[in-house]
PDB file of C-alpha atoms in Angstrom:
ATOM      1  CA  MET A 293       0.328   0.474  -0.030  1.00 86.00           C
ATOM      2  CA  ARG A 294       2.087   2.282   0.945  1.00 86.00           C
ATOM      3  CA  THR A 295       4.465   1.627  -2.595  1.00 87.00           C
ATOM      4  CA  GLY A 296       1.725   2.146  -4.337  1.00 88.00           C
ATOM      5  CA  LEU A 297       0.044   5.183  -3.383  1.00 91.00           C
ATOM      6  CA  ARG A 298       4.255   7.102  -3.774  1.00 88.00           C
ATOM      7  CA  LEU A 299       4.461   5.889  -7.397  1.00 87.00           C
ATOM      8  CA  ALA A 300       0.807   7.064  -7.810  1.00 88.00           C
ATOM      9  CA  ARG A 301       1.946  10.518  -5.804  1.00 89.00           C
ATOM     10  CA  GLN A 302      -0.636   9.880  -3.410  1.00 91.00           C
ATOM     11  CA  PRO A 303      -0.444  11.170  -0.007  1.00 91.00           C
ATOM     12  CA  GLY A 304       0.826   7.609   3.044  1.00 90.00           C
ATOM     13  CA  LEU A 305      -1.375   5.872   4.780  1.00 91.00           C
ATOM     14  CA  SER A 306      -0.691   7.824   8.677  1.00 91.00           C
ATOM     15  CA  ARG A 307      -1.308   5.730  12.589  1.00 91.00           C
ATOM     16  CA  ALA A 308      -4.577   6.300  14.070  1.00 90.00           C
ATOM     17  CA  LYS A 309      -5.644   5.961  17.423  1.00 88.00           C
ATOM     18  CA  ARG A 310      -5.670   2.149  18.554  1.00 88.00           C
ATOM     19  CA  ALA A 311      -1.988  -0.057  17.060  1.00 87.00           C
ATOM     20  CA  GLY A 312      -2.987  -1.504  14.018  1.00 88.00           C
ATOM     21  CA  GLU A 313      -5.354   0.817  12.328  1.00 91.00           C
ATOM     22  CA  TYR A 314      -4.924   3.517   9.836  1.00 93.00           C
ATOM     23  CA  THR A 315      -6.561   6.926   9.173  1.00 92.00           C
ATOM     24  CA  VAL A 316      -7.323   7.195   4.351  1.00 91.00           C
ATOM     25  CA  PRO A 317      -5.513  10.556   3.322  1.00 90.00           C
ATOM     26  CA  PRO A 318      -8.072  12.811   0.530  1.00 88.00           C
ATOM     27  CA  LEU A 319      -7.028  11.215  -2.207  1.00 89.00           C
ATOM     28  CA  THR A 320      -7.045  12.390  -6.221  1.00 89.00           C
ATOM     29  CA  GLU A 321      -9.908  12.291  -7.976  1.00 86.00           C
ATOM     30  CA  GLU A 322      -9.252   9.530  -9.976  1.00 86.00           C
ATOM     31  CA  TRP A 323      -8.188   7.148  -6.942  1.00 88.00           C
ATOM     32  CA  SER A 324     -12.891   8.777  -5.690  1.00 82.00           C
ATOM     33  CA  ARG A 325     -13.564   4.558  -7.018  1.00 84.00           C
ATOM     34  CA  ALA A 326     -11.272   3.136  -4.364  1.00 88.00           C
ATOM     35  CA  LEU A 327     -12.491   4.657  -1.396  1.00 87.00           C
ATOM     36  CA  LEU A 328     -15.920   3.299  -1.505  1.00 82.00           C
ATOM     37  CA  GLY A 329     -17.098   1.275   1.657  1.00 87.00           C
ATOM     38  CA  ILE A 330     -14.672   4.112   3.715  1.00 89.00           C
ATOM     39  CA  GLU A 331     -16.887   6.657   4.573  1.00 88.00           C
ATOM     40  CA  HIS A 332     -19.529   5.421   7.425  1.00 88.00           C
ATOM     41  CA  PRO A 333     -22.623   5.242   5.174  1.00 86.00           C
ATOM     42  CA  ILE A 334     -24.405   7.122   8.921  1.00 87.00           C
ATOM     43  CA  SER A 335     -22.576  10.315   9.347  1.00 85.00           C
ATOM     44  CA  HIS A 336     -20.503   9.947   5.780  1.00 83.00           C
ATOM     45  CA  ARG A 337     -16.842  10.548   8.035  1.00 87.00           C
ATOM     46  CA  PRO A 338     -13.678   8.298   6.926  1.00 89.00           C
ATOM     47  CA  ARG A 339     -12.658   5.143   9.198  1.00 92.00           C
ATOM     48  CA  PRO A 340     -10.169   3.772   9.877  1.00 91.00           C
ATOM     49  CA  VAL A 341      -9.148   0.415   8.842  1.00 93.00           C
ATOM     50  CA  THR A 342      -6.261  -2.252   8.623  1.00 92.00           C
ATOM     51  CA  PHE A 343      -5.135  -5.220   7.381  1.00 91.00           C
ATOM     52  CA  ASP A 344      -5.590  -7.393  10.665  1.00 89.00           C
ATOM     53  CA  ALA A 345      -9.211  -8.919  10.525  1.00 86.00           C
ATOM     54  CA  ASP A 346      -8.652 -10.697  12.835  1.00 86.00           C
ATOM     55  CA  ALA A 347      -7.296  -8.587  15.086  1.00 82.00           C
ATOM     56  CA  ALA A 348     -10.189  -5.690  14.419  1.00 83.00           C
ATOM     57  CA  ARG A 349     -13.534  -8.672  14.147  1.00 86.00           C
ATOM     58  CA  ASP A 350     -15.618  -6.714  16.529  1.00 87.00           C
ATOM     59  CA  ARG A 351     -14.609  -3.452  15.808  1.00 86.00           C
ATOM     60  CA  ILE A 352     -14.723  -5.427  11.636  1.00 87.00           C
ATOM     61  CA  ARG A 353     -18.229  -6.341  12.300  1.00 88.00           C
ATOM     62  CA  ASP A 354     -19.385  -3.196  14.142  1.00 86.00           C
ATOM     63  CA  GLY A 355     -18.845  -1.340  11.159  1.00 87.00           C
ATOM     64  CA  GLU A 356     -16.186   1.260  13.462  1.00 90.00           C
ATOM     65  CA  VAL A 357     -13.191   0.259  11.648  1.00 91.00           C
ATOM     66  CA  VAL A 358     -12.842  -1.241   7.354  1.00 92.00           C
ATOM     67  CA  HIS A 359     -10.217  -3.849   6.608  1.00 91.00           C
ATOM     68  CA  LEU A 360      -8.627  -3.308   3.416  1.00 91.00           C
ATOM     69  CA  HIS A 361      -8.334  -6.946   2.534  1.00 90.00           C
ATOM     70  CA  LEU A 362      -6.694  -8.146  -0.608  1.00 89.00           C
ATOM     71  CA  GLY A 363      -9.832  -7.486  -2.475  1.00 89.00           C
ATOM     72  CA  HIS A 364     -10.801  -4.339  -1.826  1.00 91.00           C
ATOM     73  CA  PRO A 365     -10.444  -1.280  -4.919  1.00 91.00           C
ATOM     74  CA  LEU A 366      -7.777   0.377  -2.513  1.00 93.00           C
ATOM     75  CA  VAL A 367      -6.096  -2.526  -1.981  1.00 92.00           C
ATOM     76  CA  GLN A 368      -6.284  -4.187  -6.273  1.00 92.00           C
ATOM     77  CA  GLN A 369      -5.199  -0.526  -7.526  1.00 92.00           C
ATOM     78  CA  CYS A 370      -2.437  -0.696  -5.798  1.00 92.00           C
ATOM     79  CA  LEU A 371      -1.953  -3.533  -7.152  1.00 91.00           C
ATOM     80  CA  ARG A 372      -1.825  -2.440 -10.107  1.00 90.00           C
ATOM     81  CA  LEU A 373       0.205   0.272 -10.260  1.00 89.00           C
ATOM     82  CA  LEU A 374       2.741  -2.415  -8.334  1.00 86.00           C
ATOM     83  CA  ARG A 375       2.688  -4.787 -10.898  1.00 84.00           C
ATOM     84  CA  ALA A 376       3.145  -2.437 -14.175  1.00 84.00           C
ATOM     85  CA  GLU A 377       6.039  -1.499 -12.246  1.00 82.00           C
ATOM     86  CA  VAL A 378       7.172  -4.277 -11.401  1.00 75.00           C
ATOM     87  CA  TRP A 379       7.523  -5.298 -15.690  1.00 72.00           C
ATOM     88  CA  ALA A 380       7.773  -1.238 -15.986  1.00 72.00           C
ATOM     89  CA  GLY A 381      11.841  -1.377 -17.891  1.00 62.00           C
ATOM     90  CA  GLY A 382      13.916   1.487 -19.133  1.00 57.00           C
ATOM     91  CA  ARG A 383      13.341   4.976 -18.046  1.00 59.00           C
ATOM     92  CA  GLU A 384       9.384   4.354 -17.558  1.00 64.00           C
ATOM     93  CA  ALA A 385      10.648   2.673 -14.278  1.00 66.00           C
ATOM     94  CA  LYS A 386       9.652   4.590 -11.998  1.00 69.00           C
ATOM     95  CA  LEU A 387      11.098   1.690  -8.966  1.00 70.00           C
ATOM     96  CA  SER A 388      13.900   0.148  -7.753  1.00 68.00           C
ATOM     97  CA  ARG A 389      13.204  -3.167  -6.064  1.00 71.00           C
ATOM     98  CA  VAL A 390      15.711  -4.041  -2.993  1.00 78.00           C
ATOM     99  CA  SER A 391      15.546  -6.920  -0.501  1.00 82.00           C
ATOM    100  CA  ALA A 392      18.360  -8.262   1.757  1.00 86.00           C
ATOM    101  CA  ARG A 393      18.369 -11.656   3.678  1.00 87.00           C
ATOM    102  CA  VAL A 394      19.330 -13.266   6.467  1.00 88.00           C
ATOM    103  CA  VAL A 395      21.123 -16.855   5.402  1.00 87.00           C
ATOM    104  CA  ASP A 396      23.114 -19.136   8.065  1.00 82.00           C
ATOM    105  CA  ASP A 397      26.382 -19.651   7.533  1.00 76.00           C
ATOM    106  CA  ALA A 398      25.478 -23.576   6.530  1.00 76.00           C
ATOM    107  CA  ASP A 399      23.708 -22.483   3.118  1.00 78.00           C
ATOM    108  CA  LEU A 400      25.775 -19.218   2.651  1.00 84.00           C
ATOM    109  CA  ALA A 401      29.204 -19.290   3.549  1.00 82.00           C
ATOM    110  CA  GLU A 402      29.559 -15.519   1.685  1.00 88.00           C
ATOM    111  CA  PRO A 403      26.854 -13.055   1.301  1.00 90.00           C
ATOM    112  CA  VAL A 404      25.451 -12.429  -2.815  1.00 92.00           C
ATOM    113  CA  ALA A 405      24.068 -10.772  -4.876  1.00 93.00           C
ATOM    114  CA  LEU A 406      21.201 -12.248  -6.639  1.00 93.00           C
ATOM    115  CA  ALA A 407      19.502 -10.655  -9.730  1.00 92.00           C
ATOM    116  CA  HIS A 408      16.592 -10.908 -11.193  1.00 89.00           C
ATOM    117  CA  GLY A 409      14.840 -10.549 -15.278  1.00 87.00           C
ATOM    118  CA  ARG A 410      12.116 -11.768 -16.862  1.00 84.00           C
ATOM    119  CA  LEU A 411      12.561 -13.399 -20.165  1.00 90.00           C
ATOM    120  CA  VAL A 412       9.565 -13.374 -22.924  1.00 88.00           C
ATOM    121  CA  VAL A 413      10.078 -15.330 -26.034  1.00 89.00           C
ATOM    122  CA  THR A 414       7.239 -14.236 -28.925  1.00 88.00           C
ATOM    123  CA  GLY A 415       7.238 -15.181 -32.192  1.00 86.00           C
ATOM    124  CA  ARG A 416       6.341 -13.571 -35.588  1.00 86.00           C
ATOM    125  CA  SER A 417       2.677 -12.958 -35.425  1.00 87.00           C
ATOM    126  CA  GLY A 418       3.538 -11.294 -31.942  1.00 84.00           C
ATOM    127  CA  GLY A 419       2.624 -14.506 -29.947  1.00 87.00           C
ATOM    128  CA  ARG A 420       3.746 -15.199 -26.566  1.00 86.00           C
ATOM    129  CA  LEU A 421       6.160 -18.998 -27.098  1.00 88.00           C
ATOM    130  CA  HIS A 422       7.650 -19.463 -23.630  1.00 88.00           C
ATOM    131  CA  GLU A 423       7.943 -16.179 -20.114  1.00 88.00           C
ATOM    132  CA  GLU A 424      10.251 -17.138 -17.297  1.00 90.00           C
ATOM    133  CA  VAL A 425      12.051 -15.645 -14.804  1.00 90.00           C
ATOM    134  CA  ILE A 426      15.737 -15.812 -14.648  1.00 94.00           C
ATOM    135  CA  THR A 427      18.141 -14.891 -12.095  1.00 95.00           C
ATOM    136  CA  ALA A 428      21.793 -14.579 -12.378  1.00 95.00           C
ATOM    137  CA  GLY A 429      24.494 -13.314  -9.650  1.00 94.00           C
ATOM    138  CA  GLY A 430      27.626 -13.737  -8.094  1.00 94.00           C
ATOM    139  CA  TYR A 431      29.659 -13.650  -4.364  1.00 93.00           C
ATOM    140  CA  LEU A 432      30.791 -10.248  -2.709  1.00 91.00           C
ATOM    141  CA  ARG A 433      33.782  -9.780  -1.907  1.00 89.00           C
ATOM    142  CA  GLN A 434      35.491  -6.378  -1.021  1.00 86.00           C
ATOM    143  CA  GLY A 435      33.040  -4.342  -1.869  1.00 83.00           C
ATOM    144  CA  ARG A 436      32.803  -5.973  -4.846  1.00 88.00           C
ATOM    145  CA  MET A 437      30.756  -9.106  -7.150  1.00 91.00           C
ATOM    146  CA  THR A 438      33.024 -12.193  -8.814  1.00 92.00           C
ATOM    147  CA  SER A 439      29.804 -13.177 -10.824  1.00 93.00           C
ATOM    148  CA  PHE A 440      29.114 -17.480  -9.602  1.00 93.00           C
ATOM    149  CA  THR A 441      30.080 -19.798 -12.624  1.00 91.00           C
ATOM    150  CA  THR A 442      27.612 -22.530 -12.862  1.00 93.00           C
ATOM    151  CA  GLN A 443      24.342 -22.904 -12.243  1.00 93.00           C
ATOM    152  CA  ARG A 444      24.067 -24.759  -9.454  1.00 93.00           C
ATOM    153  CA  GLU A 445      25.657 -22.251  -7.619  1.00 93.00           C
ATOM    154  CA  VAL A 446      22.733 -19.767  -8.734  1.00 94.00           C
ATOM    155  CA  ARG A 447      20.084 -22.606  -6.849  1.00 93.00           C
ATOM    156  CA  GLN A 448      22.014 -23.058  -4.206  1.00 91.00           C
ATOM    157  CA  ALA A 449      22.331 -19.222  -3.281  1.00 91.00           C
ATOM    158  CA  VAL A 450      18.228 -19.019  -4.353  1.00 90.00           C
ATOM    159  CA  ALA A 451      17.428 -21.928  -2.375  1.00 89.00           C
ATOM    160  CA  ALA A 452      18.795 -20.653   0.618  1.00 87.00           C
ATOM    161  CA  SER A 453      16.913 -17.322   0.102  1.00 85.00           C
ATOM    162  CA  ARG A 454      14.159 -18.611   0.680  1.00 81.00           C
ATOM    163  CA  SER A 455      14.385 -21.835   3.417  1.00 77.00           C
ATOM    164  CA  SER A 456      16.845 -20.472   6.367  1.00 66.00           C
ATOM    165  CA  ALA A 457      16.224 -16.393   5.198  1.00 66.00           C
ATOM    166  CA  SER A 458      15.676 -14.120   7.758  1.00 79.00           C
ATOM    167  CA  GLY A 459      14.989  -9.961   7.530  1.00 80.00           C
ATOM    168  CA  ALA A 460      18.559  -8.022   7.318  1.00 83.00           C
ATOM    169  CA  PRO A 461      19.139  -5.403   9.639  1.00 86.00           C
ATOM    170  CA  ALA A 462      18.436  -2.200   9.207  1.00 84.00           C
ATOM    171  CA  ASP A 463      21.566  -1.213   9.063  1.00 88.00           C
ATOM    172  CA  LEU A 464      23.115  -3.371   6.604  1.00 86.00           C
ATOM    173  CA  VAL A 465      20.701  -3.047   3.563  1.00 85.00           C
ATOM    174  CA  ASP A 466      22.026   0.598   3.527  1.00 86.00           C
ATOM    175  CA  GLY A 467      25.549  -0.243   3.902  1.00 87.00           C
ATOM    176  CA  LEU A 468      24.465  -2.744   1.049  1.00 86.00           C
ATOM    177  CA  VAL A 469      22.294  -0.925  -1.692  1.00 85.00           C
ATOM    178  CA  ALA A 470      25.127   1.922  -1.411  1.00 87.00           C
ATOM    179  CA  LEU A 471      27.051  -0.525  -2.953  1.00 89.00           C
ATOM    180  CA  LEU A 472      24.604  -1.257  -5.325  1.00 88.00           C
ATOM    181  CA  PRO A 473      26.025   1.487  -7.739  1.00 89.00           C
ATOM    182  CA  VAL A 474      29.595  -0.456  -7.177  1.00 91.00           C
ATOM    183  CA  ILE A 475      28.601  -4.042  -8.310  1.00 92.00           C
ATOM    184  CA  SER A 476      25.171  -3.112 -10.773  1.00 90.00           C
ATOM    185  CA  PRO A 477      26.661  -3.221 -13.837  1.00 92.00           C
ATOM    186  CA  GLY A 478      27.947  -7.196 -12.861  1.00 92.00           C
ATOM    187  CA  LEU A 479      24.945  -7.631 -11.984  1.00 92.00           C
ATOM    188  CA  VAL A 480      23.193  -6.299 -15.670  1.00 92.00           C
ATOM    189  CA  ARG A 481      26.154  -9.022 -17.540  1.00 94.00           C
ATOM    190  CA  ALA A 482      25.450 -11.673 -15.032  1.00 94.00           C
ATOM    191  CA  LEU A 483      21.807 -11.440 -16.576  1.00 94.00           C
ATOM    192  CA  GLU A 484      22.914 -10.930 -20.065  1.00 95.00           C
ATOM    193  CA  ARG A 485      24.810 -14.186 -19.853  1.00 95.00           C
ATOM    194  CA  ARG A 486      22.002 -15.323 -18.680  1.00 95.00           C
ATOM    195  CA  ARG A 487      19.586 -13.689 -21.449  1.00 94.00           C
ATOM    196  CA  ASP A 488      20.935 -14.918 -24.239  1.00 95.00           C
ATOM    197  CA  ASP A 489      21.591 -18.721 -22.631  1.00 95.00           C
ATOM    198  CA  ARG A 490      19.157 -18.995 -22.057  1.00 94.00           C
ATOM    199  CA  GLN A 491      17.466 -18.060 -25.733  1.00 93.00           C
ATOM    200  CA  ALA A 492      20.422 -20.069 -27.346  1.00 94.00           C
ATOM    201  CA  SER A 493      18.517 -23.413 -25.424  1.00 94.00           C
ATOM    202  CA  LEU A 494      15.338 -21.772 -25.486  1.00 92.00           C
ATOM    203  CA  LYS A 495      15.458 -21.684 -30.170  1.00 92.00           C
ATOM    204  CA  ARG A 496      16.881 -25.234 -30.718  1.00 94.00           C
ATOM    205  CA  GLN A 497      13.565 -26.160 -27.828  1.00 93.00           C
ATOM    206  CA  LEU A 498      11.188 -24.286 -30.053  1.00 91.00           C
ATOM    207  CA  ALA A 499      13.575 -25.832 -33.568  1.00 92.00           C
ATOM    208  CA  ASP A 500      12.952 -28.698 -32.490  1.00 94.00           C
ATOM    209  CA  THR A 501       9.161 -28.791 -31.476  1.00 91.00           C
ATOM    210  CA  ALA A 502       9.120 -27.079 -34.707  1.00 91.00           C
ATOM    211  CA  ALA A 503      10.035 -30.062 -36.763  1.00 94.00           C
ATOM    212  CA  ARG A 504       8.463 -33.046 -34.513  1.00 95.00           C
ATOM    213  CA  GLU A 505       5.171 -30.802 -35.530  1.00 94.00           C
ATOM    214  CA  ALA A 506       6.337 -30.032 -38.932  1.00 95.00           C
ATOM    215  CA  ASP A 507       7.141 -34.063 -39.183  1.00 95.00           C
ATOM    216  CA  THR A 508       3.334 -35.193 -36.940  1.00 95.00           C
ATOM    217  CA  ALA A 509       1.958 -33.034 -39.398  1.00 96.00           C
ATOM    218  CA  GLU A 510       2.850 -34.208 -42.826  1.00 95.00           C
ATOM    219  CA  GLN A 511       2.347 -38.079 -41.450  1.00 95.00           C
ATOM    220  CA  VAL A 512      -1.425 -37.039 -40.923  1.00 95.00           C
ATOM    221  CA  LEU A 513      -1.541 -35.299 -44.588  1.00 95.00           C
ATOM    222  CA  VAL A 514      -0.061 -38.702 -46.106  1.00 93.00           C
ATOM    223  CA  GLU A 515      -2.966 -40.568 -43.638  1.00 93.00           C
ATOM    224  CA  LEU A 516      -5.632 -38.957 -44.403  1.00 93.00           C
ATOM    225  CA  GLY A 517      -4.853 -38.201 -48.546  1.00 91.00           C
ATOM    226  CA  LYS A 518      -3.760 -42.800 -48.612  1.00 89.00           C
ATOM    227  CA  GLY A 519      -7.685 -42.821 -46.902  1.00 88.00           C
ATOM    228  CA  ILE A 520      -9.250 -40.034 -49.602  1.00 86.00           C
ATOM    229  CA  GLU A 521      -7.468 -42.560 -52.612  1.00 83.00           C
ATOM    230  CA  GLN A 522      -8.064 -45.199 -51.259  1.00 84.00           C
ATOM    231  CA  ALA A 523     -11.781 -44.652 -51.067  1.00 78.00           C
ATOM    232  CA  LEU A 524     -12.821 -43.434 -54.324  1.00 74.00           C
ATOM    233  CA  GLY A 525     -10.696 -46.255 -55.502  1.00 70.00           C
ATOM    234  CA  ASP A 526     -14.060 -47.844 -53.991  1.00 62.00           C
ATOM    235  CA  SER A 527     -16.715 -46.740 -54.810  1.00 53.00           C
ATOM    236  CA  GLY A 528     -15.654 -43.040 -56.648  1.00 48.00           C
ATOM    237  CA  THR A 529     -15.958 -43.697 -59.922  1.00 53.00           C
ATOM    238  CA  HIS A 530     -20.120 -45.548 -59.176  1.00 53.00           C
ATOM    239  CA  GLN A 531     -20.617 -42.010 -56.732  1.00 54.00           C
ATOM    240  CA  GLN A 532     -19.131 -39.745 -59.140  1.00 62.00           C
ATOM    241  CA  LEU A 533     -20.996 -41.249 -61.874  1.00 64.00           C
ATOM    242  CA  SER A 534     -24.759 -41.087 -59.773  1.00 66.00           C
ATOM    243  CA  LEU A 535     -23.908 -36.621 -59.600  1.00 67.00           C
ATOM    244  CA  PHE A 536     -24.026 -36.711 -64.166  1.00 70.00           C
ATOM    245  CA  ASP A 537     -26.978 -37.020 -66.113  1.00 73.00           C
ATOM    246  CA  VAL A 538     -27.136 -39.653 -68.700  1.00 74.00           C
ATOM    247  CA  GLU A 539     -26.068 -37.462 -71.921  1.00 79.00           C
ATOM    248  CA  GLU A 540     -23.071 -36.662 -70.026  1.00 74.00           C
ATOM    249  CA  ARG A 541     -22.280 -40.954 -68.825  1.00 70.00           C
ATOM    250  CA  GLN A 542     -22.807 -41.429 -72.238  1.00 75.00           C
ATOM    251  CA  GLN A 543     -20.036 -39.099 -73.270  1.00 74.00           C
ATOM    252  CA  LEU A 544     -17.603 -40.346 -70.184  1.00 67.00           C
ATOM    253  CA  GLU A 545     -18.601 -43.789 -71.104  1.00 69.00           C
ATOM    254  CA  ARG A 546     -17.325 -42.957 -75.108  1.00 65.00           C
TER     255      ARG A 546
END
């Protein structure tokens, strides 16, 4: 919510008096539909909102607070903005996404940096043939990045970030963010190499698939042709003659 509102250049939520509750500030006109249901139906005063339905169950039931669930218009509008920004590229991108995790030493012996990208393969007509998220990265050593040499290292780092990881302290996150200008070029190059490798592999796979499908289609057409020829050879003449009048049959016999 906070990031979505910031992307739209709207004021953010502010904490209400009760823990876990927030007040929604006045938003611009294009966001008016997203605010439906937040005003009290009788007093027409804005009600506080919450994301924790269990903690505020009684107040939600009594209409004193509004639950901002995933389907609420305000949440949905923020999610649409976030989804658009996640895949925005080039100069249009407004969102820089950085997160830091702490993992057990047994899983990773030294710090690593990972970057993710979206790879989409389309056909000549624009149809989407393949889509996947690719990952690349390397070890952080003395303020610089050394790229992974194998995909096994990438998979190990990704698995560690998902299994034994916990949130990193704010000061550590700030320090890693400060390294981004130094390591970003290496991350981009690693991601581009991974993209090129996957493109080459996918090109071969798609070519093999196209060849197999073409062979299958050709076999089907050949079998169909044989069936048609056999049917015409067995009874085609008799069936065709029945379509002619007497004079045409005589001409055919002559």
